[in-house]
Short mmCIF file of N, CA and C in Angstrom, two decimals:
data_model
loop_
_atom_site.label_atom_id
_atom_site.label_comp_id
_atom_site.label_asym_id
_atom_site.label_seq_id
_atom_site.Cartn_x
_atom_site.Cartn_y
_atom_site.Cartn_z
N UNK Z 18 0.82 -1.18 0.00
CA UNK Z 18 0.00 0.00 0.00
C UNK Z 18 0.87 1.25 0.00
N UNK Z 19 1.97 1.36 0.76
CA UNK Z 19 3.17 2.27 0.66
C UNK Z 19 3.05 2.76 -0.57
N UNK Z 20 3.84 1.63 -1.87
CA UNK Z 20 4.16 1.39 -2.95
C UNK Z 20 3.36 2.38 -3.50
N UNK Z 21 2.29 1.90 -3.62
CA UNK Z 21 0.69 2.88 -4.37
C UNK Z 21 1.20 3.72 -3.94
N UNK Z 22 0.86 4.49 -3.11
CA UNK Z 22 1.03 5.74 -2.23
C UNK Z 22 1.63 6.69 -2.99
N UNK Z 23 3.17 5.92 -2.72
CA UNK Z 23 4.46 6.81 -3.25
C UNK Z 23 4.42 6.95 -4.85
N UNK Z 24 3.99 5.82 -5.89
CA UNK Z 24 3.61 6.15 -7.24
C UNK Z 24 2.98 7.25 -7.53
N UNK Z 25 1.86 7.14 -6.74
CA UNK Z 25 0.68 8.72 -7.09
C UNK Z 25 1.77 9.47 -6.64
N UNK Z 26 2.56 9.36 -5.48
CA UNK Z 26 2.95 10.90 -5.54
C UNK Z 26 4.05 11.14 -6.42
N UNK Z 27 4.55 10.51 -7.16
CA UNK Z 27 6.05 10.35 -7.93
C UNK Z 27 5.26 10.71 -9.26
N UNK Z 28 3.80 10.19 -9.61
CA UNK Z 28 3.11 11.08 -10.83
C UNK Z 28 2.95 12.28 -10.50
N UNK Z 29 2.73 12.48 -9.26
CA UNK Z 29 2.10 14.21 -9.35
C UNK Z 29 3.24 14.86 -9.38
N UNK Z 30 4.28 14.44 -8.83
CA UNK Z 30 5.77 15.17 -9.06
C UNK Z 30 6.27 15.22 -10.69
N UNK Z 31 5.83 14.00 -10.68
CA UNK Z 31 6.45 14.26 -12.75
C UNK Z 31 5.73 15.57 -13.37
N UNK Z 32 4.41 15.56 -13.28
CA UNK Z 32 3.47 16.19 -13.72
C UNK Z 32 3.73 17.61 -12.83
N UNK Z 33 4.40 18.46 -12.14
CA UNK Z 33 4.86 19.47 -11.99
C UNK Z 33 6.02 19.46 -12.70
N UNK Z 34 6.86 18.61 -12.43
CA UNK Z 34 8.49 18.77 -12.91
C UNK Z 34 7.98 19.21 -14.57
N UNK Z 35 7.45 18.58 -15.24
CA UNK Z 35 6.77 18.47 -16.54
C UNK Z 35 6.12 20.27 -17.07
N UNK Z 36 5.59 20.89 -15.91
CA UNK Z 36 4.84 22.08 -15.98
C UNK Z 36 5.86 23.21 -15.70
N UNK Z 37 7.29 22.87 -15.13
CA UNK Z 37 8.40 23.93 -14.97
C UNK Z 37 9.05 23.82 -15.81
N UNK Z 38 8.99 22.98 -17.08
CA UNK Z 38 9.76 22.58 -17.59
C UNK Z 38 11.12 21.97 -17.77
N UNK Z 39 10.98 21.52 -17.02
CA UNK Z 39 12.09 19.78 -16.75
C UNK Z 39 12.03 18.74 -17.75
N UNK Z 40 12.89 18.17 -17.58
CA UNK Z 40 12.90 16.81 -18.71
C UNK Z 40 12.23 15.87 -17.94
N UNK Z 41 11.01 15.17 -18.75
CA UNK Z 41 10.66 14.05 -18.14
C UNK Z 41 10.28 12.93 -19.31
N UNK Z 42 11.13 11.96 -19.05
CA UNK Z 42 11.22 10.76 -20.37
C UNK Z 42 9.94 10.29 -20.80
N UNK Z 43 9.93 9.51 -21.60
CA UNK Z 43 9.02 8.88 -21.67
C UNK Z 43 8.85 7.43 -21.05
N UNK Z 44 10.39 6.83 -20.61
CA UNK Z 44 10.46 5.90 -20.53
C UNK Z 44 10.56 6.11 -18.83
N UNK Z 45 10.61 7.05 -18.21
CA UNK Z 45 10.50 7.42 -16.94
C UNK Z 45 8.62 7.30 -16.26
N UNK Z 46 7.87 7.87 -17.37
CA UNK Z 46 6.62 7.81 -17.25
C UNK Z 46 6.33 6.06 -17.69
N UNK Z 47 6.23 5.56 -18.62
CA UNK Z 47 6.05 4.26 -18.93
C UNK Z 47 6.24 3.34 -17.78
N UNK Z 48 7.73 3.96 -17.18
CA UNK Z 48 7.70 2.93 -15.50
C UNK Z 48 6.81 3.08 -14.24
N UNK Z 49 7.04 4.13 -14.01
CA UNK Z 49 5.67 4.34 -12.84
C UNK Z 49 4.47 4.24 -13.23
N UNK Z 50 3.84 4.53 -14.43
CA UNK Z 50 2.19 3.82 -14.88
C UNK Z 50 2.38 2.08 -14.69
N UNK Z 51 3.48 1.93 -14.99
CA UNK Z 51 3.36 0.14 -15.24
C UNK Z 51 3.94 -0.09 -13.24
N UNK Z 52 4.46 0.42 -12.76
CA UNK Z 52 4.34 -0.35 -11.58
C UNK Z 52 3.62 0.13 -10.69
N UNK Z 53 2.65 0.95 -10.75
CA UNK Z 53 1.32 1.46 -10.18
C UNK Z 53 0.72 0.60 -10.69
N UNK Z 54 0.40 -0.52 -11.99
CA UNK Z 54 -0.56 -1.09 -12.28
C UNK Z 54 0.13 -2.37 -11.80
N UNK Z 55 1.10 -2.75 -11.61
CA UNK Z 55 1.60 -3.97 -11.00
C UNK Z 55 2.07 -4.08 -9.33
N UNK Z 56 1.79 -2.72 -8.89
CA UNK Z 56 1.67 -2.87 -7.62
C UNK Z 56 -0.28 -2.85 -7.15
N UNK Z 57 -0.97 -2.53 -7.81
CA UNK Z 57 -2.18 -2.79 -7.65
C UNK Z 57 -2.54 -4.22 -7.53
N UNK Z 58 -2.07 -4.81 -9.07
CA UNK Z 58 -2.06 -6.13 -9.28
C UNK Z 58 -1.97 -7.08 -8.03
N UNK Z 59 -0.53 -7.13 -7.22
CA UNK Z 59 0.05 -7.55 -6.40
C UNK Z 59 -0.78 -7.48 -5.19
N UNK Z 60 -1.77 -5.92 -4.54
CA UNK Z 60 -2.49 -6.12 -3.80
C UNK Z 60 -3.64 -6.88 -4.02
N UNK Z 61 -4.25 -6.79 -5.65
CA UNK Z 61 -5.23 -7.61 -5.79
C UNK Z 61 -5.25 -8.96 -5.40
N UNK Z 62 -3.80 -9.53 -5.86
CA UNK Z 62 -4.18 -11.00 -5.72
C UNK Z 62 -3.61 -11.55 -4.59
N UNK Z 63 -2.75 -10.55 -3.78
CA UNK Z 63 -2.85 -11.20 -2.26
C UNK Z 63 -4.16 -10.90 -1.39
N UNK Z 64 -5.18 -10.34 -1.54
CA UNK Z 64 -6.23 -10.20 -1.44
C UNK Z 64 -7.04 -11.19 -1.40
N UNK Z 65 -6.87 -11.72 -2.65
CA UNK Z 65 -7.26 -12.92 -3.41
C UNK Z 65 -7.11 -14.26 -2.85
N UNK Z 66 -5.97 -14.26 -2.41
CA UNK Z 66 -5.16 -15.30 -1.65
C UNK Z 66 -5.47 -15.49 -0.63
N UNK Z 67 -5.71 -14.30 0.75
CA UNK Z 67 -6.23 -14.21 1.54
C UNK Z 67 -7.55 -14.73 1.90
N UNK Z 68 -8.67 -14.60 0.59
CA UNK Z 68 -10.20 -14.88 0.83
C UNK Z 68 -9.52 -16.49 0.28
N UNK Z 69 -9.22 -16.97 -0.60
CA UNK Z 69 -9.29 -18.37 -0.71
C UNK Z 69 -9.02 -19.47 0.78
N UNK Z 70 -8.08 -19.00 1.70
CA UNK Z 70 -7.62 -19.68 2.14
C UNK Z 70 -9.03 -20.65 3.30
N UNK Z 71 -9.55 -19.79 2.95
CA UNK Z 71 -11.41 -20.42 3.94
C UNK Z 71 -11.61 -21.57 3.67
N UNK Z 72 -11.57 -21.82 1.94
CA UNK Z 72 -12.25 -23.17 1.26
C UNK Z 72 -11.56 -24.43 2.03
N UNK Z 73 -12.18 -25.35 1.57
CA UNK Z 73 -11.63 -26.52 2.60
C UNK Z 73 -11.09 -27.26 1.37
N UNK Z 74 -10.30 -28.08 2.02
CA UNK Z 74 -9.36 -28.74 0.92
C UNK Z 74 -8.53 -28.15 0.56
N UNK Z 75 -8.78 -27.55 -1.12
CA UNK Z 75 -7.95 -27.03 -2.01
C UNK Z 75 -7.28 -25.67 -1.52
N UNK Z 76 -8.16 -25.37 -0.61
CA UNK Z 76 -8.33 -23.57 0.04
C UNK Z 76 -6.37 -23.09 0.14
N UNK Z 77 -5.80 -23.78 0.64
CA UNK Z 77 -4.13 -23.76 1.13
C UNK Z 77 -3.54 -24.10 -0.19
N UNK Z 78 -3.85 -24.76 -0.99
CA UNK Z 78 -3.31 -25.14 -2.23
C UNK Z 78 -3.10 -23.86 -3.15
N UNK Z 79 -4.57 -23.17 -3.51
CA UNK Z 79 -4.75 -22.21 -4.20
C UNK Z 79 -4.27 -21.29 -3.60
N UNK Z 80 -4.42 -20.91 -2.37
CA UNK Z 80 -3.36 -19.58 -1.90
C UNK Z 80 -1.70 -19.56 -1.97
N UNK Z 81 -1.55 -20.91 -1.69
CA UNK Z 81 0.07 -20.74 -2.26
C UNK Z 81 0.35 -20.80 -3.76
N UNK Z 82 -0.25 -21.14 -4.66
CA UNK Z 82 -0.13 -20.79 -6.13
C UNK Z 82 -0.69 -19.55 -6.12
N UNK Z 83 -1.61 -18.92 -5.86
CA UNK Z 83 -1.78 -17.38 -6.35
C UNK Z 83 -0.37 -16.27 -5.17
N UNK Z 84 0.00 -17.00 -3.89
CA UNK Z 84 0.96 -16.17 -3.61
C UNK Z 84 2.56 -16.35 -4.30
N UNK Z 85 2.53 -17.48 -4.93
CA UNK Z 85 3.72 -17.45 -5.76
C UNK Z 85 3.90 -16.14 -6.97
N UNK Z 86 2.30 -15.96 -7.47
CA UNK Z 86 2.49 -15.42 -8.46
C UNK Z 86 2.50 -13.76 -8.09
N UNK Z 87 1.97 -13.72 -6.70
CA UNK Z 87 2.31 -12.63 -6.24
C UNK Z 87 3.64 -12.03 -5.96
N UNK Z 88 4.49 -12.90 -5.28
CA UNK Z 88 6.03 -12.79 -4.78
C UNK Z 88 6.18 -12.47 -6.55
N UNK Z 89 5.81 -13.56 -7.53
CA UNK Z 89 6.96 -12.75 -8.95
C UNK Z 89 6.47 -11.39 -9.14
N UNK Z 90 5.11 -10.90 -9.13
CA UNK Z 90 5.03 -9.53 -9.73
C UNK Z 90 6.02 -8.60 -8.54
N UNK Z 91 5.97 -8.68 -7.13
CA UNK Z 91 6.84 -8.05 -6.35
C UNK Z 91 8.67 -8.08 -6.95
N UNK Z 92 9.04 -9.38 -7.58
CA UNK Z 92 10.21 -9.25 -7.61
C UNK Z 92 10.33 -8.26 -9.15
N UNK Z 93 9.23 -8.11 -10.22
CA UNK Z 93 9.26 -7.52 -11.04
C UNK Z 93 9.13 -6.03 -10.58
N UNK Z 94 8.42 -5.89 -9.54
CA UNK Z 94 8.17 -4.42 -8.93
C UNK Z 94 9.87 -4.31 -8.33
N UNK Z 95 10.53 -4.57 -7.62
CA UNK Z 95 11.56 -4.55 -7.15
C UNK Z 95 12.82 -4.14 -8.29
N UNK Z 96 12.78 -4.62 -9.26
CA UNK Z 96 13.54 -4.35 -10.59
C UNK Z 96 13.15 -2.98 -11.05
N UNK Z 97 11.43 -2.82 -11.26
CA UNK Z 97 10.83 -1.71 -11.91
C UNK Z 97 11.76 -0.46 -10.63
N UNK Z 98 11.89 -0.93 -9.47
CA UNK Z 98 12.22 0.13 -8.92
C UNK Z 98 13.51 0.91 -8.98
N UNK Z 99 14.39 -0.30 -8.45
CA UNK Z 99 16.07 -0.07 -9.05
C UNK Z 99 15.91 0.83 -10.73
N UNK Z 100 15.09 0.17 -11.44
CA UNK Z 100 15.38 0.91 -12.09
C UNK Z 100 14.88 2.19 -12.54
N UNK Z 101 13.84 2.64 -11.42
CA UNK Z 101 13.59 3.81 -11.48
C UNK Z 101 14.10 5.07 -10.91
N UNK Z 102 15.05 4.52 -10.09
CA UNK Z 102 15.94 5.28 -9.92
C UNK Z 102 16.80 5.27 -10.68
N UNK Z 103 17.93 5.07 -11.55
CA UNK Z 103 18.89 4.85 -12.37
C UNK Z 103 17.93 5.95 -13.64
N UNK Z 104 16.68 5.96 -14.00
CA UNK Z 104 15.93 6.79 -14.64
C UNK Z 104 15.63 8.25 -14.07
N UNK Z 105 15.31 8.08 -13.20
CA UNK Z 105 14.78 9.92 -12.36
C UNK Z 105 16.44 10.37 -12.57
N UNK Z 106 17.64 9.33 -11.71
CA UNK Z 106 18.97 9.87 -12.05
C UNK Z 106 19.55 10.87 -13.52
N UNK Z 107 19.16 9.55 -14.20
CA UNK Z 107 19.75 10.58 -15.65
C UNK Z 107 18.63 11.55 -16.25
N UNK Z 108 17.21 11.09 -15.80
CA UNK Z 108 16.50 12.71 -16.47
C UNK Z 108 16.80 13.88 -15.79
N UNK Z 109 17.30 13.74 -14.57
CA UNK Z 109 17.75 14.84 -13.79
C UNK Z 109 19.52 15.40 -14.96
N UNK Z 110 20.10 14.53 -14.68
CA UNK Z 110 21.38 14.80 -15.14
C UNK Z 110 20.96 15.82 -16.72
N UNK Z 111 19.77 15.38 -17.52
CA UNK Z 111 19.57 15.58 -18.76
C UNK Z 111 19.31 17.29 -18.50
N UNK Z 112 18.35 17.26 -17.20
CA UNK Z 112 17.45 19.06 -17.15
C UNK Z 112 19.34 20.03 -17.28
N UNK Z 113 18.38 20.80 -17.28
CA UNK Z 113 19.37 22.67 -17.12
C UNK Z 113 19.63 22.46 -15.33
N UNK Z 114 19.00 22.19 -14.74
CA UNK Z 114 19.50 22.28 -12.85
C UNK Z 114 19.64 20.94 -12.51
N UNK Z 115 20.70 20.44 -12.91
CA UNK Z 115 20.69 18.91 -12.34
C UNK Z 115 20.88 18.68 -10.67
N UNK Z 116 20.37 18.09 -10.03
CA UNK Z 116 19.68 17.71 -8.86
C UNK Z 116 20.99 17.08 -8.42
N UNK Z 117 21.52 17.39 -6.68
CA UNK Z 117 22.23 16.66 -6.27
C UNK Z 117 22.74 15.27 -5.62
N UNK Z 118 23.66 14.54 -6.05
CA UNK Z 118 24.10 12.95 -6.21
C UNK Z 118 23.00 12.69 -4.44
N UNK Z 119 23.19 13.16 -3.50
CA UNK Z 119 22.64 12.88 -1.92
C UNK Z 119 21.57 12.66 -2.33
N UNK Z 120 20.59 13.41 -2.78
CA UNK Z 120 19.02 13.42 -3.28
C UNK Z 120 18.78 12.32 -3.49
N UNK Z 121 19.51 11.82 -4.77
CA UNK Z 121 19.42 10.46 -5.69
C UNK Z 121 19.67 9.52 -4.97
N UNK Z 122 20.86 9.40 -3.55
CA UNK Z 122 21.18 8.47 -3.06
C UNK Z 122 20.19 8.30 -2.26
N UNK Z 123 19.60 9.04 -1.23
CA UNK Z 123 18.44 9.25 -0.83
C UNK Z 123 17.27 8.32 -1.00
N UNK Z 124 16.48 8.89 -2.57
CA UNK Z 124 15.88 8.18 -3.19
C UNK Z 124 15.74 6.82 -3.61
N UNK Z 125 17.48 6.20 -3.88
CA UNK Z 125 17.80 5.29 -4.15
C UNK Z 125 17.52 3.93 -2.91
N UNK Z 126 17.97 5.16 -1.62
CA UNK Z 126 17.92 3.79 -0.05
C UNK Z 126 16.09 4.02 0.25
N UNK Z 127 15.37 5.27 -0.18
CA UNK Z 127 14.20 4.85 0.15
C UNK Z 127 13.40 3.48 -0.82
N UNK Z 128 13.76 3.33 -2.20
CA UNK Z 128 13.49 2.01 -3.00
C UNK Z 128 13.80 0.79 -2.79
N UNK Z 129 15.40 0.74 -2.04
CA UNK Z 129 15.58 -0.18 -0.83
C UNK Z 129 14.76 -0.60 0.10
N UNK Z 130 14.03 0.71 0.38
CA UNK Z 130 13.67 -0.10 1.84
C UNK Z 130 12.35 -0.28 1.26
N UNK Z 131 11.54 0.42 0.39
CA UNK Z 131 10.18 -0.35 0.03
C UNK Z 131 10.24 -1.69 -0.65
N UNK Z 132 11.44 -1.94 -1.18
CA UNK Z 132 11.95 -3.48 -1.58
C UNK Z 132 11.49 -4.41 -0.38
N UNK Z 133 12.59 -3.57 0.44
CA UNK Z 133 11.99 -4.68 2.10
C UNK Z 133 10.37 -5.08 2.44
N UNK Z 134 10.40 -3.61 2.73
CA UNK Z 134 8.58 -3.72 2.78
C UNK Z 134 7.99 -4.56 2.41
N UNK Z 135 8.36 -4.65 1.17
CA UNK Z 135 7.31 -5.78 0.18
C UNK Z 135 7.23 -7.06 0.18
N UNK Z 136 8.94 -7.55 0.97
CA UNK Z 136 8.96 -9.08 0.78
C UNK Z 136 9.32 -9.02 2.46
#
């Protein structure tokens, strides 16, 4: 839920940076729409996982196959992140006021730790 959180606010930041005229990629935007929709995903189907586990029988079966497939979209979110930093990095480097290395490092240990968060 973090995850979400911090996406919306990393759009509304693009979407100023965007209105001062800053560089903002395309391939910078393409990542945060896609892991806002794969961190949704991820809550959906541990969600999902959660209500199955009632059924009798199969109930434990099906929650550990839908949480497998959860842990992969997390480890895909975990990648999307690393590399969203390595992206905000060089569109910064690209603008007229490039933003200082601490900021980025910053940024970089807070993606760390929502890595943690997640798993």
């Amino acid at each position: 839920m973090i995850l979400f959180v911090y996406l919306i606010v990393v759009i509304v930041m693009m979407s100023k940076q965007k209105s001062e005229g800053k560089i903002v990629s395309g391939w910078t935007r393409f990542l945060v729409y896609s892991l806002l929709v794969l961190s949704l995903l991820s809550l959906l189907v541990s969600g999902l996982a959660v209500s199955l586990f009632s059924l009798p029988l199969l109930g434990f079966l099906l929650m550990a196959a839908i949480l497998e497939i959860a842990y992969f979209v997390r480890l895909v979110i975990a990648f999307g992140l690393v590399f969203l930093s390595l992206i905000l990095y060089l569109d910064s480097q690209k603008s007229q006021q490039p933003t200082p290395l601490s900021y980025h490092l910053l940024r970089f240990g807070f993606h760390i730790l929502l890595m943690f968060l997640m798993f």
